[in-house]
mmCIF file of C-alpha atoms in Angstrom:
data_model
loop_
_atom_site.group_PDB
_atom_site.id
_atom_site.type_symbol
_atom_site.label_atom_id
_atom_site.label_comp_id
_atom_site.label_asym_id
_atom_site.label_seq_id
_atom_site.Cartn_x
_atom_site.Cartn_y
_atom_site.Cartn_z
ATOM 1 C CA MET M 1 2.265 3.075 -14.166
ATOM 2 C CA SER M 2 3.904 0.790 -11.609
ATOM 3 C CA GLY M 3 6.538 2.991 -10.780
ATOM 4 C CA PHE M 4 9.009 0.402 -10.768
ATOM 5 C CA VAL M 5 11.932 1.547 -11.464
ATOM 6 C CA SER M 6 14.519 -1.713 -11.714
ATOM 7 C CA GLY M 7 15.117 -4.599 -13.539
ATOM 8 C CA LEU M 8 12.715 -6.254 -12.069
ATOM 9 C CA ALA M 9 10.227 -3.825 -12.692
ATOM 10 C CA ALA M 10 7.895 -5.948 -15.188
ATOM 11 C CA PRO M 11 7.931 -9.330 -12.544
ATOM 12 C CA LEU M 12 7.480 -6.937 -9.263
ATOM 13 C CA GLN M 13 4.274 -5.227 -10.601
ATOM 14 C CA SER M 14 3.016 -8.724 -11.841
ATOM 15 C CA LEU M 15 3.274 -9.461 -8.239
ATOM 16 C CA LEU M 16 1.332 -7.363 -7.406
ATOM 17 C CA GLU M 17 -1.213 -7.370 -9.696
ATOM 18 C CA VAL M 18 -1.778 -10.976 -8.766
ATOM 19 C CA LYS M 19 -1.909 -10.501 -4.907
ATOM 20 C CA HIS M 20 -4.583 -7.407 -5.158
ATOM 21 C CA ALA M 21 -6.558 -9.772 -8.722
ATOM 22 C CA ILE M 22 -6.908 -12.730 -5.230
ATOM 23 C CA GLY M 23 -7.916 -10.055 -3.349
ATOM 24 C CA LEU M 24 -4.889 -9.418 -1.153
ATOM 25 C CA PRO M 25 -4.619 -5.010 0.045
ATOM 26 C CA TYR M 26 -1.057 -6.362 -0.077
ATOM 27 C CA VAL M 27 -0.398 -2.551 1.039
ATOM 28 C CA ASN M 28 2.892 -3.841 3.958
ATOM 29 C CA SER M 29 4.489 -5.600 1.621
ATOM 30 C CA GLU M 30 4.105 -3.513 -1.416
ATOM 31 C CA SER M 31 6.154 -1.113 0.572
ATOM 32 C CA HIS M 32 8.644 -3.240 0.793
ATOM 33 C CA LEU M 33 8.817 -4.360 -2.162
ATOM 34 C CA ARG M 34 9.104 -0.156 -3.292
ATOM 35 C CA ARG M 35 11.896 -0.447 -1.213
ATOM 36 C CA PHE M 36 13.460 -3.664 -2.745
ATOM 37 C CA ASP M 37 12.884 -2.507 -6.141
ATOM 38 C CA LYS M 38 14.790 1.126 -5.098
ATOM 39 C CA MET M 39 17.239 -0.279 -3.599
ATOM 40 C CA CYS M 40 18.217 -3.271 -6.509
ATOM 41 C CA ALA M 41 18.327 0.195 -9.348
ATOM 42 C CA GLU M 42 20.445 1.390 -7.449
ATOM 43 C CA THR M 43 23.165 -1.070 -6.834
ATOM 44 C CA TYR M 44 22.240 -3.171 -9.334
ATOM 45 C CA PRO M 45 20.951 -0.889 -12.246
ATOM 46 C CA GLY M 46 19.264 -2.925 -14.988
ATOM 47 C CA GLU M 47 19.892 -6.630 -13.260
ATOM 48 C CA VAL M 48 17.077 -8.667 -14.492
ATOM 49 C CA THR M 49 18.110 -11.830 -11.999
ATOM 50 C CA LEU M 50 17.217 -11.651 -8.407
ATOM 51 C CA THR M 51 20.521 -12.848 -6.999
ATOM 52 C CA LYS M 52 21.740 -14.195 -3.985
ATOM 53 C CA GLU M 53 23.680 -10.908 -3.310
ATOM 54 C CA MET M 54 20.256 -9.349 -3.902
ATOM 55 C CA ALA M 55 18.201 -10.762 -1.939
ATOM 56 C CA TRP M 56 17.973 -8.473 0.967
ATOM 57 C CA ALA M 57 17.959 -10.954 3.936
ATOM 58 C CA VAL M 58 20.846 -10.027 5.659
ATOM 59 C CA ALA M 59 19.634 -8.285 8.867
ATOM 60 C CA ARG M 60 20.141 -4.650 9.879
ATOM 61 C CA PRO M 61 21.424 -3.644 12.719
ATOM 62 C CA ALA M 62 19.023 -3.775 15.661
ATOM 63 C CA GLU M 63 16.532 -5.492 13.392
ATOM 64 C CA HIS M 64 13.777 -7.566 15.020
ATOM 65 C CA VAL M 65 13.925 -10.950 13.659
ATOM 66 C CA ASN M 66 9.714 -10.291 13.478
ATOM 67 C CA GLY M 67 11.078 -7.346 11.605
ATOM 68 C CA GLN M 68 13.280 -9.340 9.678
ATOM 69 C CA MET M 69 10.746 -11.491 8.739
ATOM 70 C CA ARG M 70 8.078 -9.049 7.490
ATOM 71 C CA ARG M 71 11.319 -7.451 4.986
ATOM 72 C CA ILE M 72 12.025 -10.347 3.130
ATOM 73 C CA THR M 73 8.802 -12.258 3.083
ATOM 74 C CA PRO M 74 7.727 -10.725 0.125
ATOM 75 C CA ILE M 75 11.280 -10.854 -1.531
ATOM 76 C CA ARG M 76 10.122 -14.231 -1.021
ATOM 77 C CA GLN M 77 6.980 -14.685 -2.371
ATOM 78 C CA LEU M 78 8.825 -12.670 -5.427
ATOM 79 C CA ALA M 79 11.074 -15.073 -6.052
ATOM 80 C CA LYS M 80 8.375 -17.960 -5.756
ATOM 81 C CA HIS M 81 6.342 -15.703 -8.899
ATOM 82 C CA MET M 82 9.760 -15.014 -10.938
ATOM 83 C CA GLY M 83 10.577 -18.744 -11.028
ATOM 84 C CA VAL M 84 6.179 -20.077 -12.571
ATOM 85 C CA LEU M 85 6.736 -16.707 -14.907
ATOM 86 C CA GLY M 86 9.256 -18.717 -16.426
ATOM 87 C CA LEU M 87 12.139 -16.231 -14.524
ATOM 88 C CA ALA M 88 15.517 -16.286 -13.118
ATOM 89 C CA ALA M 89 15.575 -16.020 -9.563
ATOM 90 C CA PHE M 90 17.449 -17.454 -5.794
ATOM 91 C CA VAL M 91 14.477 -18.259 -3.424
ATOM 92 C CA ILE M 92 15.139 -17.723 0.192
ATOM 93 C CA PRO M 93 15.350 -20.743 1.586
ATOM 94 C CA SER M 94 12.551 -21.540 4.595
ATOM 95 C CA GLY M 95 14.087 -20.577 7.857
ATOM 96 C CA ILE M 96 16.102 -17.886 7.177
ATOM 97 C CA PRO M 97 15.401 -15.176 8.819
ATOM 98 C CA GLY M 98 14.596 -17.572 11.991
ATOM 99 C CA LYS M 99 11.268 -18.242 13.991
ATOM 100 C CA GLN M 100 9.089 -15.397 14.180
ATOM 101 C CA ILE M 101 8.387 -14.753 18.224
ATOM 102 C CA ARG M 102 4.616 -14.766 18.832
ATOM 103 C CA TYR M 103 4.027 -12.310 21.769
ATOM 104 C CA ARG M 104 0.939 -13.414 24.115
ATOM 105 C CA PRO M 105 -0.788 -10.156 26.099
ATOM 106 C CA HIS M 106 -1.006 -9.395 29.566
ATOM 107 C CA ILE M 107 -4.379 -9.549 30.121
ATOM 108 C CA TYR M 108 -4.915 -7.044 33.424
ATOM 109 C CA SER M 109 -6.919 -7.878 36.631
ATOM 110 C CA HIS M 110 -9.620 -4.953 37.730
ATOM 111 C CA ALA M 111 -7.178 -5.130 40.605
ATOM 112 C CA GLN M 112 -4.567 -4.386 38.865
ATOM 113 C CA LEU M 113 -5.699 -1.901 36.372
ATOM 114 C CA ARG M 114 -7.876 -0.247 39.802
ATOM 115 C CA SER M 115 -4.077 -0.022 41.953
ATOM 116 C CA LEU M 116 -2.459 1.346 38.579
ATOM 117 C CA PHE M 117 -5.177 4.520 37.840
ATOM 118 C CA ASN M 118 -4.700 5.161 41.631
ATOM 119 C CA ALA M 119 -0.731 5.248 41.248
ATOM 120 C CA ALA M 120 -1.277 7.544 37.925
ATOM 121 C CA ASP M 121 -3.755 9.359 39.970
ATOM 122 C CA ASN M 122 -1.878 9.707 43.038
ATOM 123 C CA LEU M 123 0.838 11.682 41.349
ATOM 124 C CA GLN M 124 2.360 14.772 42.871
ATOM 125 C CA THR M 125 3.842 17.867 42.223
ATOM 126 C CA THR M 126 7.183 18.010 41.145
ATOM 127 C CA GLY M 127 9.275 21.181 41.345
ATOM 128 C CA TYR M 128 10.420 20.918 38.281
ATOM 129 C CA GLY M 129 7.224 22.125 36.329
ATOM 130 C CA GLY M 130 5.176 20.649 34.147
ATOM 131 C CA ARG M 131 1.441 19.284 34.585
ATOM 132 C CA ARG M 132 2.233 15.061 35.023
ATOM 133 C CA GLU M 133 0.455 14.973 37.275
ATOM 134 C CA VAL M 134 -1.926 15.694 34.935
ATOM 135 C CA ILE M 135 -1.404 14.217 31.778
ATOM 136 C CA ILE M 136 -0.175 11.246 33.172
ATOM 137 C CA PRO M 137 -3.213 10.274 34.273
ATOM 138 C CA VAL M 138 -5.211 10.846 30.906
ATOM 139 C CA ILE M 139 -2.155 9.565 28.992
ATOM 140 C CA PHE M 140 -3.054 5.810 30.362
ATOM 141 C CA ARG M 141 -6.605 6.720 30.290
ATOM 142 C CA MET M 142 -6.400 6.909 26.737
ATOM 143 C CA ILE M 143 -3.885 4.256 26.153
ATOM 144 C CA TYR M 144 -6.436 2.205 28.107
ATOM 145 C CA CYS M 145 -10.045 3.282 26.521
ATOM 146 C CA LEU M 146 -8.532 3.784 23.157
ATOM 147 C CA GLY M 147 -6.435 0.473 22.758
ATOM 148 C CA LEU M 148 -3.729 1.881 22.302
ATOM 149 C CA ARG M 149 -0.107 0.683 22.807
ATOM 150 C CA PRO M 150 2.968 2.485 24.256
ATOM 151 C CA SER M 151 4.917 0.937 21.650
#
């Protein structure tokens, strides 16, 4: 059972089967496809053709271009897959949403890390309560030692 509920259920399931058959986990893309399927079932009930209006390419408020790209790429792949199956589908043109932004990590030097941890270790107690002078050094070390990201 696929769990897809829109008129596009068959090609959606077929695309997932292809992605899984070639060894891709396709987890994040599958979750985007499931949300897309739900939107199609609610907004375009019974529609079996992927149309431009359904394409889901418009940026959402405060959505980063990278997030938009992750969201619409599976829809573009679905449209191409539908074409291979001989089904009509609008393919989101390449170049939409734009160029992905690549991030370059900052690698801290030993001196910078020493300075950061010294500052965290020397926080003073404040009259506002709490134990930030104890908690903040622990949080910084957890982020550093476990490779966590502040986001």
